[in-house]
Amino acid sequence: DLVPAFGAALIAAVLMVSDAFRNDAAATLARSAWFAGPWQTGPSVWGPLREATLGIVRADYRHVYVPVLWTMHYELIGSMLLFALFLVMPPRWLRFIGYAIAAILLWQSYLFGFVAGVVICEVWLARGDRNTALRRWIFIPLGLYGLLLGSCPSPTANGFYRAALPGVWHDDSTQAHSVGAALLLAAVVALPPAHRALSVRPLRLLGRVSFSLYLLHFMVLGSVGAQTF
């Protein structure tokens, strides 16, 4: 992942030198202080390489070139966490104890998503065809609820989304996105029609290039998208 991250940072540096970003003007029109933040400093020679390496390791790193790289820190730590669980607790029943402990400890963090994802994977691999059609279709309202929570505005949830969340959290937006993503993933995994819909060739191609699209999409918004706006 370091290579595409470095490539994206280089592209961002070229756009910065070319004065292609118009996010500050668009942010003024949209009254969005958040959108005005990126790409305000000039690029440096070692900046792209530093952002693709140190920017992934450190949680407090301020990304100048590719703002969406902030998620890579959590992906790195979350992957190492799961590898450690698999390494020290190979029996399945013992792994689920580890998942439960990790879920409790990471409930207020984006790392909770890694625990939820691996639990969904383990249950799906173990269930076979024992689930009845009725049990599967129960996941339709759960998936819709996940979509609702996933649409929660960031960084501050409004009263509607706070009321939709079960329990009280210190960060409503983070929890809405984490719980919503887990429920949506569980629904997609449990429903065969969702499998078939997402397995067509164009969507499989989209899946293969999704990481590159993720790295580049915000730059498109900040340049062509902001200029169009």
GROMACS .gro file of C-alpha atoms in nm:
model
  229
    1ASP     CA    1   0.000   0.000   0.000
    2LEU     CA    2   0.299   0.232   0.041
    3VAL     CA    3   0.363   0.242  -0.335
    4PRO     CA    4   0.014   0.366  -0.438
    5ALA     CA    5   0.011   0.603  -0.140
    6PHE     CA    6   0.344   0.750  -0.255
    7GLY     CA    7   0.214   0.775  -0.612
    8ALA     CA    8  -0.099   0.959  -0.497
    9ALA     CA    9   0.113   1.201  -0.293
   10LEU     CA   10   0.327   1.273  -0.600
   11ILE     CA   11   0.015   1.346  -0.806
   12ALA     CA   12  -0.107   1.580  -0.533
   13ALA     CA   13   0.230   1.759  -0.534
   14VAL     CA   14   0.205   1.814  -0.910
   15LEU     CA   15  -0.148   1.953  -0.871
   16MET     CA   16  -0.028   2.183  -0.593
   17VAL     CA   17   0.259   2.316  -0.805
   18SER     CA   18   0.017   2.363  -1.097
   19ASP     CA   19  -0.224   2.557  -0.873
   20ALA     CA   20  -0.502   2.317  -0.975
   21PHE     CA   21  -0.680   2.301  -0.638
   22ARG     CA   22  -0.979   2.530  -0.592
   23ASN     CA   23  -1.111   2.386  -0.267
   24ASP     CA   24  -1.057   2.710  -0.070
   25ALA     CA   25  -1.285   2.911  -0.302
   26ALA     CA   26  -1.545   2.633  -0.306
   27ALA     CA   27  -1.529   2.609   0.072
   28THR     CA   28  -1.608   2.979   0.100
   29LEU     CA   29  -1.916   2.939  -0.116
   30ALA     CA   30  -2.025   2.626   0.069
   31ARG     CA   31  -1.937   2.773   0.411
   32SER     CA   32  -1.725   2.468   0.489
   33ALA     CA   33  -1.418   2.538   0.699
   34TRP     CA   34  -1.323   2.170   0.677
   35PHE     CA   35  -1.298   2.166   0.296
   36ALA     CA   36  -1.073   2.474   0.297
   37GLY     CA   37  -0.805   2.301   0.505
   38PRO     CA   38  -0.615   2.074   0.261
   39TRP     CA   39  -0.336   2.180   0.024
   40GLN     CA   40  -0.266   2.516   0.185
   41THR     CA   41   0.111   2.468   0.215
   42GLY     CA   42   0.361   2.437  -0.066
   43PRO     CA   43   0.500   2.092  -0.158
   44SER     CA   44   0.851   1.987  -0.055
   45VAL     CA   45   1.100   1.747  -0.211
   46TRP     CA   46   1.064   1.477   0.056
   47GLY     CA   47   0.704   1.553   0.148
   48PRO     CA   48   0.533   1.280  -0.061
   49LEU     CA   49   0.769   1.008   0.060
   50ARG     CA   50   0.738   1.122   0.422
   51GLU     CA   51   0.359   1.125   0.397
   52ALA     CA   52   0.347   0.773   0.248
   53THR     CA   53   0.566   0.632   0.527
   54LEU     CA   54   0.570   0.833   0.848
   55GLY     CA   55   0.217   0.957   0.779
   56ILE     CA   56   0.089   0.600   0.796
   57VAL     CA   57   0.275   0.506   1.113
   58ARG     CA   58   0.188   0.813   1.322
   59ALA     CA   59  -0.174   0.876   1.419
   60ASP     CA   60  -0.114   1.249   1.478
   61TYR     CA   61   0.051   1.313   1.141
   62ARG     CA   62  -0.100   1.602   0.945
   63HIS     CA   63  -0.142   1.491   0.584
   64VAL     CA   64  -0.063   1.772   0.343
   65TYR     CA   65  -0.093   1.589   0.010
   66VAL     CA   66  -0.349   1.307   0.049
   67PRO     CA   67  -0.580   1.387   0.342
   68VAL     CA   68  -0.760   1.052   0.318
   69LEU     CA   69  -0.438   0.871   0.418
   70TRP     CA   70  -0.538   0.924   0.782
   71THR     CA   71  -0.726   0.593   0.762
   72MET     CA   72  -0.408   0.401   0.674
   73HIS     CA   73  -0.281   0.427   1.031
   74TYR     CA   74  -0.588   0.245   1.159
   75GLU     CA   75  -0.564  -0.011   0.879
   76LEU     CA   76  -0.203  -0.086   0.973
   77ILE     CA   77  -0.271  -0.116   1.346
   78GLY     CA   78  -0.594  -0.311   1.291
   79SER     CA   79  -0.423  -0.561   1.060
   80MET     CA   80  -0.142  -0.617   1.309
   81LEU     CA   81  -0.400  -0.668   1.584
   82LEU     CA   82  -0.579  -0.941   1.389
   83PHE     CA   83  -0.253  -1.111   1.293
   84ALA     CA   84  -0.159  -1.119   1.662
   85LEU     CA   85  -0.496  -1.272   1.754
   86PHE     CA   86  -0.456  -1.544   1.492
   87LEU     CA   87  -0.099  -1.611   1.601
   88VAL     CA   88  -0.148  -1.649   1.977
   89MET     CA   89  -0.503  -1.792   1.980
   90PRO     CA   90  -0.537  -2.045   1.697
   91PRO     CA   91  -0.836  -2.246   1.836
   92ARG     CA   92  -1.162  -2.095   1.708
   93TRP     CA   93  -1.337  -2.082   2.046
   94LEU     CA   94  -1.037  -1.905   2.196
   95ARG     CA   95  -1.029  -1.656   1.911
   96PHE     CA   96  -1.388  -1.557   1.984
   97ILE     CA   97  -1.293  -1.485   2.343
   98GLY     CA   98  -1.017  -1.263   2.208
   99TYR     CA   99  -1.263  -1.093   1.971
  100ALA     CA  100  -1.499  -1.020   2.261
  101ILE     CA  101  -1.219  -0.868   2.470
  102ALA     CA  102  -1.090  -0.664   2.176
  103ALA     CA  103  -1.442  -0.539   2.093
  104ILE     CA  104  -1.488  -0.415   2.450
  105LEU     CA  105  -1.150  -0.243   2.456
  106LEU     CA  106  -1.188  -0.088   2.109
  107TRP     CA  107  -1.557   0.001   2.123
  108GLN     CA  108  -1.484   0.374   2.105
  109SER     CA  109  -1.234   0.346   1.818
  110TYR     CA  110  -1.232   0.291   1.443
  111LEU     CA  111  -1.036  -0.027   1.521
  112PHE     CA  112  -1.364  -0.181   1.635
  113GLY     CA  113  -1.445  -0.225   1.266
  114PHE     CA  114  -1.162  -0.475   1.226
  115VAL     CA  115  -1.296  -0.690   1.509
  116ALA     CA  116  -1.651  -0.673   1.371
  117GLY     CA  117  -1.529  -0.762   1.022
  118VAL     CA  118  -1.333  -1.070   1.125
  119VAL     CA  119  -1.623  -1.194   1.342
  120ILE     CA  120  -1.860  -1.163   1.044
  121CYS     CA  121  -1.607  -1.353   0.831
  122GLU     CA  122  -1.569  -1.633   1.088
  123VAL     CA  123  -1.946  -1.675   1.128
  124TRP     CA  124  -1.998  -1.677   0.753
  125LEU     CA  125  -1.730  -1.942   0.697
  126ALA     CA  126  -1.869  -2.164   0.974
  127ARG     CA  127  -2.241  -2.141   0.899
  128GLY     CA  128  -2.250  -2.336   0.570
  129ASP     CA  129  -2.608  -2.348   0.438
  130ARG     CA  130  -2.776  -2.384   0.774
  131ASN     CA  131  -2.934  -2.039   0.767
  132THR     CA  132  -3.296  -2.047   0.651
  133ALA     CA  133  -3.436  -1.793   0.408
  134LEU     CA  134  -3.629  -1.632   0.694
  135ARG     CA  135  -3.316  -1.582   0.899
  136ARG     CA  136  -3.137  -1.434   0.599
  137TRP     CA  137  -3.407  -1.180   0.521
  138ILE     CA  138  -3.394  -1.051   0.878
  139PHE     CA  139  -3.074  -0.881   0.765
  140ILE     CA  140  -3.264  -0.650   0.528
  141PRO     CA  141  -3.378  -0.409   0.803
  142LEU     CA  142  -3.037  -0.444   0.970
  143GLY     CA  143  -2.867  -0.344   0.645
  144LEU     CA  144  -3.101  -0.047   0.599
  145TYR     CA  145  -3.030   0.060   0.956
  146GLY     CA  146  -2.659   0.033   0.878
  147LEU     CA  147  -2.704   0.259   0.574
  148LEU     CA  148  -2.884   0.512   0.792
  149LEU     CA  149  -2.607   0.517   1.053
  150GLY     CA  150  -2.341   0.531   0.782
  151SER     CA  151  -2.493   0.851   0.644
  152CYS     CA  152  -2.437   1.030   0.976
  153PRO     CA  153  -2.275   1.372   0.916
  154SER     CA  154  -1.918   1.419   1.029
  155PRO     CA  155  -1.757   1.543   1.248
  156THR     CA  156  -2.068   1.624   1.456
  157ALA     CA  157  -2.384   1.415   1.458
  158ASN     CA  158  -2.714   1.600   1.476
  159GLY     CA  159  -3.001   1.515   1.709
  160PHE     CA  160  -3.165   1.273   1.465
  161TYR     CA  161  -2.859   1.049   1.441
  162ARG     CA  162  -2.785   1.070   1.812
  163ALA     CA  163  -3.138   0.944   1.877
  164ALA     CA  164  -3.089   0.661   1.624
  165LEU     CA  165  -2.773   0.533   1.797
  166PRO     CA  166  -2.811   0.265   2.064
  167GLY     CA  167  -2.653   0.389   2.385
  168VAL     CA  168  -2.445   0.699   2.455
  169TRP     CA  169  -2.099   0.744   2.304
  170HIS     CA  170  -1.827   1.002   2.347
  171ASP     CA  171  -1.806   1.036   1.966
  172ASP     CA  172  -2.147   0.987   1.804
  173SER     CA  173  -2.023   1.024   1.446
  174THR     CA  174  -1.745   0.764   1.483
  175GLN     CA  175  -1.980   0.516   1.646
  176ALA     CA  176  -2.254   0.570   1.387
  177HIS     CA  177  -2.010   0.500   1.105
  178SER     CA  178  -1.851   0.198   1.277
  179VAL     CA  179  -2.178   0.031   1.376
  180GLY     CA  180  -2.339   0.119   1.043
  181ALA     CA  181  -2.053  -0.031   0.843
  182ALA     CA  182  -2.062  -0.353   1.048
  183LEU     CA  183  -2.439  -0.394   1.003
  184LEU     CA  184  -2.422  -0.323   0.630
  185LEU     CA  185  -2.138  -0.571   0.580
  186ALA     CA  186  -2.325  -0.838   0.778
  187ALA     CA  187  -2.634  -0.783   0.563
  188VAL     CA  188  -2.440  -0.809   0.236
  189VAL     CA  189  -2.268  -1.128   0.354
  190ALA     CA  190  -2.594  -1.287   0.473
  191LEU     CA  191  -2.808  -1.212   0.166
  192PRO     CA  192  -2.739  -1.418  -0.152
  193PRO     CA  193  -2.906  -1.159  -0.380
  194ALA     CA  194  -2.657  -0.903  -0.256
  195HIS     CA  195  -2.375  -1.146  -0.339
  196ARG     CA  196  -2.500  -1.187  -0.694
  197ALA     CA  197  -2.555  -0.814  -0.745
  198LEU     CA  198  -2.202  -0.729  -0.628
  199SER     CA  199  -2.036  -1.014  -0.821
  200VAL     CA  200  -2.100  -0.885  -1.174
  201ARG     CA  201  -1.788  -0.812  -1.376
  202PRO     CA  202  -1.800  -0.428  -1.367
  203LEU     CA  203  -1.829  -0.426  -0.988
  204ARG     CA  204  -1.549  -0.681  -0.950
  205LEU     CA  205  -1.331  -0.448  -1.158
  206LEU     CA  206  -1.437  -0.158  -0.936
  207GLY     CA  207  -1.333  -0.363  -0.634
  208ARG     CA  208  -0.987  -0.427  -0.779
  209VAL     CA  209  -0.922  -0.056  -0.833
  210SER     CA  210  -1.110   0.068  -0.525
  211PHE     CA  211  -0.798   0.152  -0.325
  212SER     CA  212  -0.657   0.367  -0.604
  213LEU     CA  213  -0.993   0.540  -0.644
  214TYR     CA  214  -1.000   0.602  -0.271
  215LEU     CA  215  -0.657   0.765  -0.278
  216LEU     CA  216  -0.743   0.990  -0.572
  217HIS     CA  217  -1.110   1.079  -0.524
  218PHE     CA  218  -1.052   1.366  -0.281
  219MET     CA  219  -0.803   1.528  -0.516
  220VAL     CA  220  -1.065   1.517  -0.792
  221LEU     CA  221  -1.313   1.684  -0.558
  222GLY     CA  222  -1.059   1.951  -0.463
  223SER     CA  223  -0.958   2.034  -0.819
  224VAL     CA  224  -1.208   1.961  -1.100
  225GLY     CA  225  -1.502   1.924  -0.862
  226ALA     CA  226  -1.432   2.247  -0.674
  227GLN     CA  227  -1.369   2.437  -0.998
  228THR     CA  228  -1.699   2.311  -1.141
  229PHE     CA  229  -1.879   2.411  -0.822
   0.00000   0.00000   0.00000
